[in-house]
XYZ file of C-alpha atoms in Angstrom:
383
model
C -8.283 13.190 -34.930
C -6.586 13.335 -38.034
C -6.799 10.557 -39.893
C -3.638 8.722 -41.314
C -2.242 10.095 -44.450
C -2.985 8.143 -47.888
C -0.228 5.799 -48.553
C 0.745 6.304 -52.121
C 4.550 5.955 -54.383
C 5.940 9.732 -53.699
C 7.369 9.233 -57.411
C 3.438 8.465 -58.622
C 0.913 10.695 -59.867
C -2.835 8.811 -59.359
C -5.849 9.514 -61.033
C -9.033 8.922 -59.872
C -11.312 7.088 -62.863
C -14.875 6.690 -61.812
C -16.851 4.024 -64.133
C -20.115 3.625 -64.310
C -20.814 -0.082 -63.638
C -25.027 -0.544 -64.028
C -27.501 0.434 -66.105
C -27.984 1.720 -69.857
C -24.392 3.248 -69.669
C -22.592 0.351 -68.243
C -21.759 -1.226 -71.523
C -19.101 1.844 -72.088
C -17.204 0.711 -69.310
C -14.595 -0.881 -70.672
C -13.570 1.152 -73.732
C -13.029 4.231 -71.371
C -10.634 2.294 -69.289
C -9.038 0.700 -72.519
C -8.343 4.549 -73.294
C -7.231 5.944 -69.905
C -4.615 2.270 -69.513
C -3.306 3.439 -73.565
C -2.441 6.723 -72.182
C -0.889 6.531 -68.918
C 0.842 3.924 -70.637
C 2.445 5.872 -73.440
C 3.042 9.398 -71.594
C 4.366 7.096 -68.648
C 6.383 5.332 -71.581
C 7.728 9.279 -72.705
C 8.653 10.101 -68.806
C 5.557 10.712 -67.588
C 4.594 13.864 -66.418
C 7.407 16.770 -64.360
C 9.527 13.233 -64.071
C 6.926 11.287 -62.412
C 5.089 8.089 -63.581
C 0.717 8.085 -63.732
C -1.474 5.745 -62.857
C -5.103 4.828 -62.861
C -7.059 4.390 -59.792
C -10.459 2.708 -61.062
C -13.802 2.846 -59.357
C -17.157 1.472 -60.345
C -20.019 3.495 -58.906
C -23.988 2.781 -60.292
C -23.990 6.276 -61.875
C -25.619 8.233 -59.134
C -24.971 11.254 -57.324
C -23.702 10.315 -53.759
C -22.313 7.217 -55.221
C -20.053 9.254 -57.436
C -18.904 11.636 -54.029
C -18.593 8.575 -52.412
C -15.974 7.617 -54.770
C -14.131 10.594 -55.282
C -13.565 11.214 -51.451
C -11.952 7.421 -51.589
C -9.964 7.893 -54.625
C -8.684 11.440 -53.306
C -8.382 10.548 -49.357
C -7.501 6.927 -49.646
C -5.549 6.595 -52.679
C -4.061 10.139 -52.859
C -5.765 11.105 -56.658
C -4.931 14.615 -57.765
C -6.840 14.450 -60.361
C -10.493 12.941 -60.948
C -12.071 11.945 -64.562
C -14.080 9.290 -65.739
C -17.866 8.676 -66.805
C -19.833 11.266 -65.227
C -23.100 12.624 -66.037
C -24.889 15.473 -66.483
C -26.390 14.356 -62.835
C -23.844 13.402 -61.154
C -20.846 16.060 -62.151
C -22.452 19.082 -61.021
C -21.933 16.870 -56.630
C -18.403 16.157 -57.813
C -17.754 19.662 -58.760
C -19.085 21.040 -55.787
C -16.917 18.674 -53.660
C -13.158 19.239 -55.431
C -12.146 22.121 -53.277
C -12.844 20.633 -49.963
C -10.936 17.235 -51.777
C -8.214 19.466 -52.749
C -8.609 17.781 -56.049
C -8.962 18.589 -59.766
C -11.222 16.882 -62.128
C -10.820 17.116 -65.949
C -14.672 16.112 -67.492
C -14.897 13.942 -70.505
C -18.589 12.818 -70.379
C -21.243 15.782 -69.032
C -22.563 17.602 -71.658
C -24.474 20.288 -69.675
C -23.400 23.918 -70.487
C -24.330 24.627 -66.496
C -21.066 22.871 -65.563
C -18.998 25.613 -67.255
C -21.938 28.252 -66.282
C -23.672 28.260 -62.703
C -22.200 25.300 -61.567
C -18.405 26.380 -62.783
C -15.616 25.883 -60.026
C -12.048 26.161 -59.825
C -11.204 22.567 -59.736
C -13.397 21.229 -62.601
C -12.368 21.504 -66.136
C -13.718 19.810 -69.273
C -12.389 18.362 -71.970
C -15.178 16.881 -73.998
C -17.997 19.630 -75.503
C -20.796 21.034 -74.183
C -24.565 21.024 -75.245
C -24.016 24.002 -76.919
C -20.982 23.524 -78.850
C -23.308 20.502 -80.131
C -26.238 23.108 -80.928
C -23.822 25.822 -82.751
C -22.152 22.630 -84.887
C -25.311 21.413 -85.617
C -26.458 25.249 -86.677
C -24.317 25.243 -89.055
C -24.930 21.890 -90.431
C -28.897 22.576 -90.509
C -28.247 25.624 -92.754
C -26.763 23.628 -95.338
C -30.581 21.694 -95.232
C -32.829 24.418 -95.451
C -35.486 21.626 -97.003
C -36.007 20.423 -93.112
C -38.094 22.768 -91.305
C -40.467 20.957 -88.760
C -38.658 18.748 -86.200
C -39.823 16.594 -84.144
C -37.580 15.053 -81.095
C -37.242 12.307 -78.746
C -35.373 11.844 -75.893
C -34.247 10.763 -72.391
C -35.969 11.807 -69.559
C -32.817 12.970 -68.140
C -31.030 16.219 -67.115
C -28.566 15.833 -70.159
C -32.150 14.763 -72.558
C -34.403 17.526 -71.388
C -31.579 20.109 -71.776
C -30.418 19.044 -75.540
C -34.595 19.274 -76.086
C -34.914 22.235 -75.074
C -31.694 24.020 -76.695
C -32.256 22.045 -80.397
C -35.946 23.787 -79.953
C -34.274 27.379 -79.684
C -32.033 26.703 -82.436
C -34.733 25.484 -84.644
C -36.868 28.028 -84.438
C -33.751 30.879 -83.820
C -33.320 29.498 -87.483
C -37.391 29.948 -88.676
C -38.713 26.574 -88.203
C -41.045 24.848 -86.136
C -41.130 21.873 -83.561
C -43.912 19.024 -83.849
C -43.786 16.008 -81.501
C -41.143 16.364 -77.938
C -41.192 13.152 -76.615
C -39.334 11.594 -73.651
C -38.292 8.348 -72.119
C -37.500 6.939 -69.228
C -33.620 5.541 -68.669
C -33.612 2.012 -69.236
C -36.811 1.885 -71.131
C -37.011 -1.315 -72.969
C -40.047 -0.839 -75.520
C -40.468 2.438 -78.110
C -43.250 0.963 -79.393
C -45.845 3.562 -77.896
C -43.496 6.489 -79.039
C -42.617 5.132 -82.333
C -46.552 4.544 -83.309
C -46.297 8.541 -81.881
C -43.823 9.914 -84.309
C -44.812 7.781 -87.352
C -48.364 8.568 -87.525
C -47.661 12.601 -88.169
C -43.770 12.703 -88.906
C -41.849 15.963 -89.160
C -39.169 16.748 -91.569
C -36.657 16.216 -89.170
C -36.105 13.944 -86.287
C -33.582 14.658 -83.518
C -32.679 11.894 -80.956
C -31.151 12.348 -77.658
C -31.495 8.190 -76.905
C -27.686 6.917 -74.686
C -26.366 3.229 -74.094
C -28.756 0.241 -74.735
C -31.500 2.110 -74.804
C -30.535 3.830 -78.182
C -30.216 -0.081 -79.416
C -33.378 -0.485 -78.570
C -35.137 2.246 -80.196
C -32.915 1.971 -83.257
C -33.996 -1.444 -83.819
C -37.674 -1.224 -82.702
C -37.844 1.870 -85.203
C -36.587 -0.381 -87.856
C -39.345 -2.983 -87.751
C -41.738 0.523 -88.628
C -39.922 2.086 -90.808
C -39.989 5.169 -88.715
C -36.378 6.742 -89.615
C -37.273 6.314 -93.182
C -40.766 8.594 -93.019
C -38.280 11.773 -92.395
C -35.881 13.597 -94.332
C -33.485 13.736 -91.804
C -32.459 12.269 -88.576
C -30.042 13.427 -86.485
C -28.349 12.090 -83.501
C -27.241 13.406 -80.171
C -24.759 10.988 -78.480
C -27.548 8.049 -80.072
C -25.527 6.456 -82.743
C -22.303 6.532 -81.193
C -19.214 3.231 -81.901
C -20.061 1.367 -78.400
C -23.297 0.173 -79.711
C -23.131 0.956 -83.885
C -22.527 -2.697 -84.242
C -25.473 -3.900 -82.336
C -27.596 -1.278 -84.286
C -26.163 -2.369 -87.528
C -28.434 -1.667 -90.826
C -30.924 0.317 -88.957
C -29.206 3.729 -88.506
C -27.979 3.965 -92.078
C -28.472 7.320 -93.061
C -28.550 8.407 -90.057
C -26.547 11.651 -88.809
C -24.208 12.186 -85.936
C -22.376 14.720 -84.426
C -19.516 12.998 -82.534
C -15.889 14.255 -81.536
C -13.452 11.961 -82.848
C -13.943 9.466 -85.253
C -11.512 7.107 -86.841
C -10.001 8.530 -90.108
C -10.454 12.208 -88.631
C -7.020 13.723 -90.299
C -3.883 14.706 -88.026
C -1.062 13.079 -86.557
C -1.739 13.000 -83.554
C -5.498 11.104 -84.330
C -3.971 8.763 -86.793
C -1.396 7.764 -83.658
C -3.946 7.398 -81.564
C -6.131 5.035 -83.661
C -2.702 2.650 -84.800
C -1.565 2.335 -81.016
C -5.111 1.751 -80.005
C -5.867 -0.813 -82.333
C -2.734 -1.857 -82.022
C -3.236 -3.071 -78.014
C -6.383 -3.855 -78.369
C -6.892 -6.682 -81.541
C -8.149 -4.139 -84.320
C -10.595 -2.861 -81.994
C -11.130 0.963 -83.562
C -11.634 4.035 -80.570
C -14.881 5.721 -79.541
C -15.255 9.142 -79.479
C -15.173 8.791 -75.624
C -12.227 7.299 -75.808
C -10.469 9.929 -77.409
C -11.614 12.760 -75.167
C -10.685 10.209 -72.378
C -7.016 10.137 -74.176
C -6.949 14.062 -74.348
C -8.419 14.508 -70.878
C -4.798 12.052 -69.293
C -2.725 14.291 -71.808
C -4.350 18.064 -70.201
C -3.377 16.473 -67.080
C 0.364 15.571 -68.169
C 0.892 18.593 -70.086
C -0.725 20.669 -67.228
C 1.384 18.644 -64.421
C 4.805 19.539 -66.842
C 3.905 22.870 -66.866
C 3.813 23.516 -63.667
C 6.579 21.278 -62.601
C 5.090 20.369 -59.792
C 2.018 18.083 -57.922
C 0.781 21.220 -55.844
C -2.652 21.524 -56.612
C -2.998 25.258 -56.823
C 0.308 24.920 -59.563
C -1.706 23.174 -61.351
C -5.135 24.119 -61.335
C -2.909 27.211 -62.900
C -0.749 25.723 -65.510
C -4.443 24.121 -66.886
C -6.550 27.492 -67.046
C -5.741 28.267 -70.576
C -3.245 25.452 -71.312
C -3.047 25.279 -75.313
C -1.449 21.914 -76.120
C -2.107 19.062 -79.035
C -3.676 15.958 -78.311
C -5.023 13.317 -80.015
C -8.325 15.534 -80.673
C -6.091 17.886 -82.445
C -4.742 21.289 -81.039
C -6.896 22.461 -78.421
C -7.301 25.632 -75.750
C -8.556 25.414 -72.076
C -10.267 28.475 -71.743
C -9.165 30.082 -68.096
C -12.232 32.213 -67.749
C -14.555 28.905 -68.016
C -12.483 25.844 -68.119
C -13.968 24.880 -70.939
C -11.922 23.236 -73.829
C -12.044 24.225 -77.478
C -11.827 21.418 -79.724
C -13.726 19.946 -83.003
C -16.473 18.678 -84.271
C -17.823 16.115 -86.345
C -20.583 15.366 -88.758
C -21.172 12.371 -89.518
C -23.461 10.265 -91.961
C -23.961 6.607 -91.022
C -23.244 4.827 -93.910
C -21.731 1.531 -94.627
C -17.827 0.649 -95.065
C -15.803 -0.889 -97.903
C -16.451 -4.317 -95.469
C -19.835 -4.070 -95.519
C -20.629 -2.856 -92.321
C -22.073 0.580 -90.545
C -20.035 3.164 -89.871
C -18.773 6.936 -90.064
C -18.287 9.109 -93.002
C -17.075 12.010 -91.735
C -19.132 15.582 -93.849
C -18.120 18.251 -92.218
C -15.220 19.269 -88.869
C -15.687 22.411 -87.552
C -12.650 23.998 -85.329
C -13.470 23.871 -82.156
C -13.037 28.007 -81.568
C -16.159 28.758 -84.085
C -17.988 26.947 -81.665
C -17.581 28.047 -78.514
C -20.278 29.870 -76.710
C -19.400 33.425 -75.270
C -18.460 32.693 -71.422
C -21.953 32.680 -69.311
C -21.870 35.541 -66.451
C -23.430 33.083 -64.253
C -20.206 31.342 -64.283
C -18.055 32.661 -60.608
C -14.928 31.418 -60.392
């Protein structure tokens, strides 16, 4: 027996937004919500997409693959969502990607960085607006070439698929440039006490430290290492999703001098970026948007642009319009590669330094164009 058709307005396009509400990433939920609301408000104010209004369907879940699939299924089958997006980590996204065809829905990723999502786990209905690990490594590689005195690297990473994948790629990068690897330490997600790891790193530090620790764990590490002066023992500390805007205020001066790759920071040049920052500040009482907020806003822009290009909400038509799409976003001009659905977009290298107001902020040191960072299409990707 067939279930009842989902009830939703024919002149509305629903977007299912999955938001993690527990664990180290829960504190990032609010900024994702704000970005979605602002993007939809502004797109609808200029006519929507193909003459239809966009509408968000927010669904919270605890960050596990099974609950993500349950939430996505509810968004599509009960609420009539055409697109899915939101806080979907590299542990969650493979399960969602595998379900998209059965749901007859499209997904625009903004969180998962693992290469496999546009490699062996690629899928016709899955697109990625954010950068992948190889793009981050390519940016880091260009940066390290300009710091030849930093040859021996230690690594501390979360014991999670994204952390292990990033650590593995960074080791390969360092070795490819003639450097060496010292200690490689992994910590469980949800670690409160980093004391033992800090002691182990500080006993015989290398030249550089690569940090892939996220969310509330990142705050704990930053504050605890400062008590022992760990970061000062290294010539260079490079973060991967470590010092992000949502956690920087809590970290304070403990991360001054750390370098951090990000896809966006306020102050980035470009009409789209500047207008986005201005609108975000105006709507949210002077708050500055995080890079994840910019990625999320850009993902909604990609959806709207593809629907406009297809002039349809038919999934196959919108999928065809999104593959190979070139458009302007808050990130600047971007292009969705048709072969694997990875978006080419810029990455910035930032130094954590004090702003004019005396608070820590991001000082843009380099901007790497997206086209220079894209790795070759993975042969394992079979659409």
